[in-house]
């Protein structure tokens, strides 16, 4: 028999159009809703809007500082007219700019021409109609002067207004769940083996605390910028206006945008701040990844029951199953995000001599990199919202593992030996003989304790101890050291 082939079919690529593109990636298709908030910052139109904003503010700054001979500060009408251009950047303007770029084959030059058109409009204020005013647009600037500042603004907006709220939301969800389960005893597992009991809340608090540290790092990130010309020397600026203090003009401009001025650069701003920021986000991603794998394991152990908000199909063939898809989805998307951000951080810190274009295409992937992280944070929050701790399952595991009390018994024996109590020799070895490779129950443990000859108060503490009550200061650690949102 011959190999079966598909019937002739439409080429989907032929159905694709600029107005209605067929998504190539999941962030523009299946997961569009979760990634959509980033569009306002990290899409191509958002970047172009930011470029327009930089070009407009540079014109206003040149006028305000009288940086060129004969230039005076703009009146309110002219300033309002210019600032309305990026503010009203909508579908028609996006299409117009795209048409210009098809002619220029240069994105920033297209932005410059777009602005020049606006100054030629009949309703432009009189100040902007003065001869030569349009030459203020892009004066002394290389494309990277505009791009580095535009990227700094859109990345800052995406992180501060979209990504950080999602990260804080996950941290806060965890902190609340940790507080609610601070006293819920749970068998710990080190190396996958039964170990000293803890509480569920304390283990969740560890993740909340770890996330908090990275969130603080990211909140304190610096966003740098430059405005110093083709190779960072202000060469063209100085020849055009030699009496103007150009580094000071650049510094006040960059800082006026809310950015940190970088005084020493090549043609490009060195992107070190981006590498630092992306590395910090990757660190948080990997903490969140660890949370996802632990939650998956708790579900597998039966410690978490997936009971709320589970109207979806768990398995296509096994009706009893509810798969931990939120945590698995988060795990995979965190890996994709971290790989992209690692690549960005590594690539952006290197530029041949005074400029190459490797950063240009690389930075266009910042949206997908943060998008996959945002999607993962959303899935983690939804996953946590859909599980309930199962105290009964945790209690059963604790009751089945009395051998974990070998640790406190041998520690009490050591303390007694230090205090001069006889018969406390070789505590570790004696507990190893009792517990290793075998299961022991409450009766065996208590019998062993009573035969030791410990002082009365120490013997009472140990005979009253159970795996469920052997949680140390777990509950107090959550209470004393975890900040819980109100």
Tab-separated table of C-alpha atoms in Angstrom:
chain	number	residue	atom	x	y	z
A	1	UNK	CA	0.000	0.000	0.000
A	2	UNK	CA	1.158	3.518	-0.733
A	3	UNK	CA	1.665	6.172	1.887
A	4	UNK	CA	-1.510	8.101	2.621
A	5	UNK	CA	-1.321	11.793	1.778
A	6	UNK	CA	-3.462	14.712	2.784
A	7	UNK	CA	-5.978	15.971	0.299
A	8	UNK	CA	-5.074	19.209	-1.529
A	9	UNK	CA	-5.549	22.091	0.847
A	10	UNK	CA	-5.385	25.835	1.052
A	11	UNK	CA	-2.042	27.431	1.817
A	12	UNK	CA	-2.626	29.241	5.103
A	13	UNK	CA	0.160	31.650	4.229
A	14	UNK	CA	-1.984	32.834	1.302
A	15	UNK	CA	-4.753	33.750	3.742
A	16	UNK	CA	-2.441	35.861	5.873
A	17	UNK	CA	-2.773	39.615	5.571
A	18	UNK	CA	-1.486	42.749	7.224
A	19	UNK	CA	-4.938	43.585	8.568
A	20	UNK	CA	-5.698	40.069	9.749
A	21	UNK	CA	-2.459	38.143	10.311
A	22	UNK	CA	-2.532	34.479	11.226
A	23	UNK	CA	-0.650	34.091	14.530
A	24	UNK	CA	2.666	32.328	14.189
A	25	UNK	CA	3.256	32.088	17.939
A	26	UNK	CA	1.002	31.257	20.891
A	27	UNK	CA	1.286	34.704	22.494
A	28	UNK	CA	-0.533	36.160	19.485
A	29	UNK	CA	-2.990	33.288	19.299
A	30	UNK	CA	-3.936	30.854	22.033
A	31	UNK	CA	-2.558	32.982	24.876
A	32	UNK	CA	-3.348	36.424	23.465
A	33	UNK	CA	-5.569	37.429	26.380
A	34	UNK	CA	-2.828	36.891	28.973
A	35	UNK	CA	-0.101	38.597	26.913
A	36	UNK	CA	-2.252	41.464	25.593
A	37	UNK	CA	-1.299	44.036	28.289
A	38	UNK	CA	2.273	44.034	26.948
A	39	UNK	CA	1.087	45.215	23.522
A	40	UNK	CA	0.821	48.766	24.839
A	41	UNK	CA	4.563	48.741	25.502
A	42	UNK	CA	6.444	46.100	23.542
A	43	UNK	CA	4.657	45.913	20.189
A	44	UNK	CA	6.034	47.603	17.073
A	45	UNK	CA	3.392	50.375	17.193
A	46	UNK	CA	4.188	50.978	20.866
A	47	UNK	CA	7.878	51.307	20.048
A	48	UNK	CA	7.112	53.744	17.220
A	49	UNK	CA	4.904	55.774	19.534
A	50	UNK	CA	7.785	55.945	22.008
A	51	UNK	CA	10.136	57.035	19.214
A	52	UNK	CA	7.723	59.821	18.314
A	53	UNK	CA	7.613	60.828	21.963
A	54	UNK	CA	11.423	61.029	22.135
A	55	UNK	CA	11.696	63.013	18.900
A	56	UNK	CA	9.028	65.479	20.071
A	57	UNK	CA	10.549	65.925	23.518
A	58	UNK	CA	14.010	66.448	21.988
A	59	UNK	CA	12.654	69.268	19.828
A	60	UNK	CA	11.002	70.827	22.875
A	61	UNK	CA	14.175	70.413	24.933
A	62	UNK	CA	16.377	71.993	22.272
A	63	UNK	CA	14.042	74.977	22.209
A	64	UNK	CA	13.700	75.160	25.996
A	65	UNK	CA	17.471	75.208	26.488
A	66	UNK	CA	18.097	77.540	23.503
A	67	UNK	CA	20.670	74.972	22.438
A	68	UNK	CA	20.897	76.402	18.906
A	69	UNK	CA	21.378	80.054	18.002
A	70	UNK	CA	18.108	81.885	17.378
A	71	UNK	CA	15.906	79.278	19.066
A	72	UNK	CA	13.585	80.314	21.880
A	73	UNK	CA	11.355	78.144	24.103
A	74	UNK	CA	8.136	77.066	22.433
A	75	UNK	CA	4.808	78.538	23.392
A	76	UNK	CA	2.079	76.369	24.879
A	77	UNK	CA	0.221	75.987	21.580
A	78	UNK	CA	3.271	74.617	19.809
A	79	UNK	CA	4.178	72.288	22.685
A	80	UNK	CA	0.611	70.961	22.929
A	81	UNK	CA	0.467	70.415	19.162
A	82	UNK	CA	3.683	68.409	19.190
A	83	UNK	CA	2.836	66.328	22.233
A	84	UNK	CA	-0.536	65.439	20.758
A	85	UNK	CA	1.212	63.619	17.896
A	86	UNK	CA	2.378	60.592	19.944
A	87	UNK	CA	-0.671	60.850	22.226
A	88	UNK	CA	-3.035	60.401	19.247
A	89	UNK	CA	-0.969	57.730	17.519
A	90	UNK	CA	-3.723	55.329	16.419
A	91	UNK	CA	-4.620	52.982	13.548
A	92	UNK	CA	-4.491	55.604	10.789
A	93	UNK	CA	-1.137	56.910	11.981
A	94	UNK	CA	0.238	53.397	12.351
A	95	UNK	CA	-0.686	52.673	8.738
A	96	UNK	CA	0.748	55.988	7.518
A	97	UNK	CA	4.048	55.400	9.300
A	98	UNK	CA	4.234	51.882	7.907
A	99	UNK	CA	3.774	53.277	4.400
A	100	UNK	CA	6.595	55.771	4.932
A	101	UNK	CA	8.856	53.019	6.257
A	102	UNK	CA	8.242	50.950	3.153
A	103	UNK	CA	9.835	53.815	1.246
A	104	UNK	CA	12.668	54.630	3.658
A	105	UNK	CA	13.393	51.026	4.644
A	106	UNK	CA	14.501	52.625	7.911
A	107	UNK	CA	12.257	52.739	10.947
A	108	UNK	CA	13.630	55.813	12.727
A	109	UNK	CA	13.960	57.850	9.520
A	110	UNK	CA	10.306	57.047	8.858
A	111	UNK	CA	9.431	58.512	12.253
A	112	UNK	CA	11.360	61.689	11.391
A	113	UNK	CA	9.513	62.083	8.067
A	114	UNK	CA	6.196	61.390	9.777
A	115	UNK	CA	6.858	64.280	12.172
A	116	UNK	CA	7.968	66.600	9.393
A	117	UNK	CA	4.644	66.009	7.671
A	118	UNK	CA	2.852	67.135	10.823
A	119	UNK	CA	4.756	70.407	10.912
A	120	UNK	CA	3.649	71.067	7.345
A	121	UNK	CA	-0.046	70.781	8.236
A	122	UNK	CA	-2.187	73.879	7.741
A	123	UNK	CA	-3.357	73.873	11.366
A	124	UNK	CA	0.167	73.829	12.824
A	125	UNK	CA	0.737	76.680	15.342
A	126	UNK	CA	2.589	79.718	14.040
A	127	UNK	CA	5.745	78.929	16.027
A	128	UNK	CA	6.133	75.672	14.123
A	129	UNK	CA	5.662	77.410	10.782
A	130	UNK	CA	8.796	79.506	11.192
A	131	UNK	CA	11.520	78.779	8.604
A	132	UNK	CA	13.966	76.125	9.711
A	133	UNK	CA	11.962	74.863	12.689
A	134	UNK	CA	11.477	71.460	11.124
A	135	UNK	CA	15.261	71.011	11.166
A	136	UNK	CA	15.069	70.648	14.925
A	137	UNK	CA	13.552	67.226	14.345
A	138	UNK	CA	16.252	64.595	14.864
A	139	UNK	CA	18.903	67.306	15.232
A	140	UNK	CA	22.310	65.865	16.106
A	141	UNK	CA	20.728	62.485	16.741
A	142	UNK	CA	21.697	59.095	15.452
A	143	UNK	CA	18.963	56.480	15.227
A	144	UNK	CA	20.303	54.838	18.359
A	145	UNK	CA	19.839	58.067	20.320
A	146	UNK	CA	16.132	57.728	19.653
A	147	UNK	CA	15.966	53.954	19.945
A	148	UNK	CA	17.840	53.540	23.219
A	149	UNK	CA	15.593	56.073	24.948
A	150	UNK	CA	12.428	54.666	23.386
A	151	UNK	CA	13.348	51.138	24.455
A	152	UNK	CA	14.152	52.314	27.961
A	153	UNK	CA	10.697	53.889	28.250
A	154	UNK	CA	8.749	50.943	26.831
A	155	UNK	CA	10.688	48.338	28.812
A	156	UNK	CA	10.231	50.348	31.991
A	157	UNK	CA	6.520	50.676	31.270
A	158	UNK	CA	6.130	46.974	30.537
A	159	UNK	CA	7.999	45.933	33.670
A	160	UNK	CA	6.528	48.462	36.081
A	161	UNK	CA	2.949	48.537	34.825
A	162	UNK	CA	2.397	44.957	33.635
A	163	UNK	CA	5.021	42.427	34.695
A	164	UNK	CA	5.744	43.618	38.248
A	165	UNK	CA	2.050	43.741	39.257
A	166	UNK	CA	1.742	40.121	38.098
A	167	UNK	CA	4.858	39.100	40.044
A	168	UNK	CA	3.653	40.918	43.149
A	169	UNK	CA	0.266	39.255	42.741
A	170	UNK	CA	1.846	35.803	42.778
A	171	UNK	CA	3.962	36.720	45.796
A	172	UNK	CA	0.908	38.058	47.646
A	173	UNK	CA	-1.213	34.996	46.794
A	174	UNK	CA	1.536	32.782	48.173
A	175	UNK	CA	1.930	34.880	51.315
A	176	UNK	CA	-1.784	34.682	52.086
A	177	UNK	CA	-1.850	30.913	51.535
A	178	UNK	CA	1.287	30.552	53.658
A	179	UNK	CA	-0.312	32.472	56.493
A	180	UNK	CA	-3.503	30.383	56.265
A	181	UNK	CA	-1.531	27.116	56.391
A	182	UNK	CA	1.287	28.201	58.699
A	183	UNK	CA	0.357	25.584	61.305
A	184	UNK	CA	-0.641	22.758	58.933
A	185	UNK	CA	1.893	19.943	59.546
A	186	UNK	CA	3.390	18.220	56.540
A	187	UNK	CA	6.019	15.551	56.034
A	188	UNK	CA	9.068	17.095	54.415
A	189	UNK	CA	11.089	15.292	51.802
A	190	UNK	CA	14.793	15.828	51.306
A	191	UNK	CA	16.295	13.942	48.366
A	192	UNK	CA	12.745	12.661	47.857
A	193	UNK	CA	12.858	10.752	51.157
A	194	UNK	CA	10.766	11.318	54.315
A	195	UNK	CA	12.504	13.933	56.459
A	196	UNK	CA	11.946	16.272	59.399
A	197	UNK	CA	8.314	17.456	59.296
A	198	UNK	CA	7.507	21.056	58.481
A	199	UNK	CA	4.301	22.955	57.768
A	200	UNK	CA	2.826	23.679	54.378
A	201	UNK	CA	2.686	27.365	55.218
A	202	UNK	CA	6.360	27.558	56.071
A	203	UNK	CA	7.322	25.932	52.763
A	204	UNK	CA	5.137	28.345	50.798
A	205	UNK	CA	6.540	31.241	52.843
A	206	UNK	CA	10.028	30.297	51.638
A	207	UNK	CA	8.923	30.884	48.042
A	208	UNK	CA	7.105	34.118	48.922
A	209	UNK	CA	10.260	35.397	50.632
A	210	UNK	CA	12.465	34.413	47.709
A	211	UNK	CA	10.154	36.119	45.229
A	212	UNK	CA	10.059	39.255	47.381
A	213	UNK	CA	13.840	39.659	47.240
A	214	UNK	CA	13.891	39.478	43.451
A	215	UNK	CA	10.902	41.782	43.134
A	216	UNK	CA	12.772	44.362	45.211
A	217	UNK	CA	15.806	44.036	42.928
A	218	UNK	CA	13.656	44.562	39.858
A	219	UNK	CA	11.794	47.469	41.455
A	220	UNK	CA	15.159	49.161	42.015
A	221	UNK	CA	16.415	48.575	38.469
A	222	UNK	CA	18.035	51.475	36.641
A	223	UNK	CA	16.950	52.394	33.116
A	224	UNK	CA	19.807	54.174	31.325
A	225	UNK	CA	19.869	56.420	28.276
A	226	UNK	CA	22.166	58.506	26.092
A	227	UNK	CA	21.806	61.338	23.568
A	228	UNK	CA	25.340	61.905	22.338
A	229	UNK	CA	25.425	61.314	18.588
A	230	UNK	CA	26.939	58.914	16.114
A	231	UNK	CA	29.848	57.684	18.247
A	232	UNK	CA	29.034	59.250	21.602
A	233	UNK	CA	31.308	62.291	21.109
A	234	UNK	CA	28.773	65.081	20.422
A	235	UNK	CA	30.862	65.754	17.294
A	236	UNK	CA	28.072	67.133	15.116
A	237	UNK	CA	26.533	69.021	18.039
A	238	UNK	CA	29.724	70.911	18.873
A	239	UNK	CA	30.416	71.945	15.270
A	240	UNK	CA	26.846	73.202	14.840
A	241	UNK	CA	26.705	75.085	18.163
A	242	UNK	CA	30.157	75.202	19.805
A	243	UNK	CA	29.077	77.342	22.745
A	244	UNK	CA	26.336	74.982	23.932
A	245	UNK	CA	27.195	72.683	26.898
A	246	UNK	CA	26.014	69.577	25.080
A	247	UNK	CA	26.688	66.967	27.796
A	248	UNK	CA	24.566	69.029	30.176
A	249	UNK	CA	21.817	69.400	27.573
A	250	UNK	CA	21.863	65.631	27.067
A	251	UNK	CA	21.911	64.883	30.791
A	252	UNK	CA	18.923	67.086	31.573
A	253	UNK	CA	17.039	65.633	28.608
A	254	UNK	CA	17.620	62.013	29.599
A	255	UNK	CA	16.875	62.663	33.257
A	256	UNK	CA	13.780	64.622	32.269
A	257	UNK	CA	12.461	61.400	30.764
A	258	UNK	CA	12.867	59.738	34.163
A	259	UNK	CA	15.931	57.770	33.056
A	260	UNK	CA	19.516	57.562	34.298
A	261	UNK	CA	22.002	59.370	32.054
A	262	UNK	CA	24.921	57.334	30.705
A	263	UNK	CA	27.748	59.814	29.953
A	264	UNK	CA	30.174	57.390	28.280
A	265	UNK	CA	28.961	55.347	25.316
A	266	UNK	CA	29.748	54.403	21.740
A	267	UNK	CA	26.989	54.970	19.190
A	268	UNK	CA	24.803	52.746	21.326
A	269	UNK	CA	23.927	52.889	24.977
A	270	UNK	CA	25.762	49.822	26.230
A	271	UNK	CA	22.669	47.845	27.267
A	272	UNK	CA	24.265	46.682	30.497
A	273	UNK	CA	21.175	47.788	32.413
A	274	UNK	CA	19.038	45.601	30.172
A	275	UNK	CA	21.264	42.597	30.833
A	276	UNK	CA	21.048	43.265	34.574
A	277	UNK	CA	17.267	43.628	34.468
A	278	UNK	CA	16.736	40.535	32.324
A	279	UNK	CA	19.019	38.489	34.559
A	280	UNK	CA	17.003	39.531	37.609
A	281	UNK	CA	13.759	38.547	35.878
A	282	UNK	CA	15.315	35.212	34.928
A	283	UNK	CA	16.227	34.667	38.576
A	284	UNK	CA	12.622	35.257	39.586
A	285	UNK	CA	11.463	33.028	36.730
A	286	UNK	CA	13.566	30.184	38.096
A	287	UNK	CA	12.229	30.635	41.609
A	288	UNK	CA	8.725	30.529	40.140
A	289	UNK	CA	9.739	27.420	38.167
A	290	UNK	CA	10.801	25.760	41.428
A	291	UNK	CA	7.414	26.696	42.903
A	292	UNK	CA	5.645	25.130	39.912
A	293	UNK	CA	7.529	21.845	40.213
A	294	UNK	CA	6.950	21.668	43.983
A	295	UNK	CA	3.230	22.360	43.611
A	296	UNK	CA	3.089	19.650	40.942
A	297	UNK	CA	4.747	17.270	43.411
A	298	UNK	CA	2.342	18.194	46.221
A	299	UNK	CA	-0.563	17.431	43.882
A	300	UNK	CA	1.052	14.113	42.979
A	301	UNK	CA	1.413	13.287	46.679
A	302	UNK	CA	-2.207	14.193	47.320
A	303	UNK	CA	-1.318	17.127	49.574
A	304	UNK	CA	-3.124	19.491	47.202
A	305	UNK	CA	-6.558	18.596	45.865
A	306	UNK	CA	-7.571	20.238	42.582
A	307	UNK	CA	-11.206	20.924	43.282
A	308	UNK	CA	-12.002	24.564	42.571
A	309	UNK	CA	-12.535	26.094	39.149
A	310	UNK	CA	-11.875	22.794	37.417
A	311	UNK	CA	-14.609	22.721	34.811
A	312	UNK	CA	-12.172	21.734	32.071
A	313	UNK	CA	-11.433	18.266	30.745
A	314	UNK	CA	-8.596	16.691	32.676
A	315	UNK	CA	-7.842	13.782	30.382
A	316	UNK	CA	-9.302	12.904	26.988
A	317	UNK	CA	-9.676	9.233	27.992
A	318	UNK	CA	-9.577	9.026	31.807
A	319	UNK	CA	-12.580	10.763	33.388
A	320	UNK	CA	-11.219	10.562	36.934
A	321	UNK	CA	-8.190	12.728	36.196
A	322	UNK	CA	-7.655	16.422	36.803
A	323	UNK	CA	-4.233	17.178	35.408
A	324	UNK	CA	-2.053	19.877	37.014
A	325	UNK	CA	-1.942	21.766	33.720
A	326	UNK	CA	-1.579	25.249	35.217
A	327	UNK	CA	1.675	24.332	36.922
A	328	UNK	CA	2.960	22.418	33.890
A	329	UNK	CA	2.104	25.321	31.605
A	330	UNK	CA	3.884	27.717	33.956
A	331	UNK	CA	6.934	25.474	34.109
A	332	UNK	CA	7.300	25.322	30.324
A	333	UNK	CA	6.698	29.022	29.727
A	334	UNK	CA	9.170	30.002	32.428
A	335	UNK	CA	11.782	27.904	30.659
A	336	UNK	CA	11.049	29.606	27.330
A	337	UNK	CA	11.103	33.059	28.910
A	338	UNK	CA	14.355	32.398	30.753
A	339	UNK	CA	16.047	31.049	27.620
A	340	UNK	CA	15.046	34.152	25.650
A	341	UNK	CA	16.060	36.558	28.414
A	342	UNK	CA	19.390	34.766	28.906
A	343	UNK	CA	20.025	35.137	25.182
A	344	UNK	CA	19.063	38.829	25.286
A	345	UNK	CA	21.336	39.501	28.262
A	346	UNK	CA	24.262	37.736	26.615
A	347	UNK	CA	23.824	39.248	23.158
A	348	UNK	CA	23.087	42.843	24.109
A	349	UNK	CA	26.274	43.359	26.100
A	350	UNK	CA	28.456	42.903	23.007
A	351	UNK	CA	28.618	45.330	20.072
A	352	UNK	CA	31.495	45.289	17.591
A	353	UNK	CA	33.637	48.391	17.910
A	354	UNK	CA	31.372	51.451	17.956
A	355	UNK	CA	28.201	49.825	16.577
A	356	UNK	CA	26.682	46.761	14.998
A	357	UNK	CA	23.050	45.816	14.493
A	358	UNK	CA	22.861	42.612	16.523
A	359	UNK	CA	20.986	44.498	19.253
A	360	UNK	CA	18.330	45.787	16.845
A	361	UNK	CA	16.787	42.449	15.951
A	362	UNK	CA	17.494	41.012	19.408
A	363	UNK	CA	15.529	43.675	21.258
A	364	UNK	CA	12.457	42.969	19.136
A	365	UNK	CA	12.134	39.745	21.129
A	366	UNK	CA	11.754	41.451	24.508
A	367	UNK	CA	7.975	41.235	24.131
A	368	UNK	CA	7.891	37.442	23.688
A	369	UNK	CA	10.451	37.002	26.486
A	370	UNK	CA	8.358	38.933	28.999
A	371	UNK	CA	5.147	37.570	27.496
A	372	UNK	CA	6.009	33.964	28.300
A	373	UNK	CA	6.938	34.983	31.844
A	374	UNK	CA	3.674	36.895	32.227
A	375	UNK	CA	1.733	33.891	30.945
A	376	UNK	CA	3.519	31.653	33.453
A	377	UNK	CA	2.799	33.982	36.380
A	378	UNK	CA	-0.859	33.994	35.390
A	379	UNK	CA	-0.944	30.205	35.251
A	380	UNK	CA	0.743	29.888	38.635
A	381	UNK	CA	-1.808	32.201	40.224
A	382	UNK	CA	-4.686	30.327	38.598
A	383	UNK	CA	-3.159	27.030	39.640
A	384	UNK	CA	-2.857	28.119	43.267
A	385	UNK	CA	-6.413	29.431	43.197
A	386	UNK	CA	-7.636	26.013	42.041
A	387	UNK	CA	-6.124	23.834	44.785
A	388	UNK	CA	-7.048	23.115	48.380
A	389	UNK	CA	-4.630	21.626	50.905
A	390	UNK	CA	-5.713	18.177	52.084
A	391	UNK	CA	-4.845	17.929	55.810
A	392	UNK	CA	-6.036	14.327	55.971
A	393	UNK	CA	-3.587	13.222	53.269
A	394	UNK	CA	-0.749	15.021	55.030
A	395	UNK	CA	-1.720	13.456	58.364
A	396	UNK	CA	-1.680	9.971	56.860
A	397	UNK	CA	1.845	10.461	55.548
A	398	UNK	CA	3.037	11.778	58.880
A	399	UNK	CA	1.495	8.895	60.784
A	400	UNK	CA	3.145	6.408	58.431
A	401	UNK	CA	6.634	7.805	59.039
A	402	UNK	CA	7.422	7.703	62.758
A	403	UNK	CA	11.037	7.021	61.900
A	404	UNK	CA	11.505	10.763	61.263
A	405	UNK	CA	11.547	11.173	65.051
A	406	UNK	CA	14.978	9.563	65.099
A	407	UNK	CA	16.433	13.032	64.615
A	408	UNK	CA	14.937	14.720	67.708
A	409	UNK	CA	15.530	11.646	69.889
A	410	UNK	CA	19.233	11.501	69.083
A	411	UNK	CA	19.497	15.287	69.534
A	412	UNK	CA	17.940	15.065	73.016
A	413	UNK	CA	20.318	12.216	73.822
A	414	UNK	CA	23.274	14.337	72.746
A	415	UNK	CA	22.118	17.205	74.929
A	416	UNK	CA	21.687	14.815	77.858
A	417	UNK	CA	25.180	13.411	77.331
A	418	UNK	CA	26.622	16.938	77.397
A	419	UNK	CA	24.743	17.496	80.673
A	420	UNK	CA	26.423	14.413	82.164
A	421	UNK	CA	23.590	11.868	81.906
A	422	UNK	CA	25.002	8.361	81.599
A	423	UNK	CA	23.907	5.846	78.976
A	424	UNK	CA	23.560	8.392	76.173
A	425	UNK	CA	26.536	7.176	74.155
A	426	UNK	CA	26.396	6.640	70.375
A	427	UNK	CA	22.910	8.194	69.904
A	428	UNK	CA	23.153	8.470	66.116
A	429	UNK	CA	24.225	4.870	65.656
A	430	UNK	CA	21.562	3.549	68.044
A	431	UNK	CA	18.784	5.438	66.220
A	432	UNK	CA	20.171	4.288	62.895
A	433	UNK	CA	19.905	0.668	64.024
A	434	UNK	CA	16.305	1.297	65.116
A	435	UNK	CA	15.030	3.090	62.020
A	436	UNK	CA	17.163	2.721	58.924
A	437	UNK	CA	15.661	0.485	56.248
A	438	UNK	CA	12.558	-0.299	58.288
A	439	UNK	CA	9.297	1.215	59.343
A	440	UNK	CA	8.656	1.846	63.026
A	441	UNK	CA	5.444	2.912	64.718
A	442	UNK	CA	4.448	4.963	67.737
A	443	UNK	CA	4.776	2.050	70.138
A	444	UNK	CA	8.326	1.165	69.076
A	445	UNK	CA	9.501	4.778	69.253
A	446	UNK	CA	8.021	5.319	72.715
A	447	UNK	CA	9.386	2.040	73.980
A	448	UNK	CA	12.864	3.023	72.792
A	449	UNK	CA	12.580	6.420	74.511
A	450	UNK	CA	11.403	4.946	77.821
A	451	UNK	CA	14.312	2.501	77.881
A	452	UNK	CA	16.924	5.234	77.477
A	453	UNK	CA	16.845	6.449	81.042
A	454	UNK	CA	16.473	10.115	80.114
A	455	UNK	CA	15.633	12.665	82.812
A	456	UNK	CA	11.886	12.819	83.405
A	457	UNK	CA	11.137	16.099	81.658
A	458	UNK	CA	13.118	15.135	78.546
A	459	UNK	CA	11.487	11.710	78.434
A	460	UNK	CA	8.037	13.316	78.704
A	461	UNK	CA	8.765	15.656	75.804
A	462	UNK	CA	9.814	12.780	73.582
A	463	UNK	CA	7.037	10.378	74.520
A	464	UNK	CA	4.482	13.126	73.791
A	465	UNK	CA	6.085	13.918	70.444
A	466	UNK	CA	4.463	12.792	67.188
A	467	UNK	CA	5.474	13.384	63.579
A	468	UNK	CA	2.618	15.885	63.290
A	469	UNK	CA	3.783	17.884	66.305
A	470	UNK	CA	7.459	17.821	65.342
A	471	UNK	CA	7.423	21.016	63.271
A	472	UNK	CA	9.789	23.136	65.344
A	473	UNK	CA	9.246	26.860	64.874
A	474	UNK	CA	7.705	26.549	61.428
A	475	UNK	CA	4.502	28.366	62.363
A	476	UNK	CA	6.339	31.082	64.259
A	477	UNK	CA	8.724	31.649	61.326
A	478	UNK	CA	5.792	32.413	59.057
A	479	UNK	CA	4.262	34.698	61.651
A	480	UNK	CA	7.450	36.580	62.467
A	481	UNK	CA	9.266	36.850	59.147
A	482	UNK	CA	6.739	36.774	56.305
A	483	UNK	CA	5.178	40.047	55.233
A	484	UNK	CA	1.539	39.354	54.385
A	485	UNK	CA	-0.396	41.879	52.268
A	486	UNK	CA	-3.461	43.379	53.884
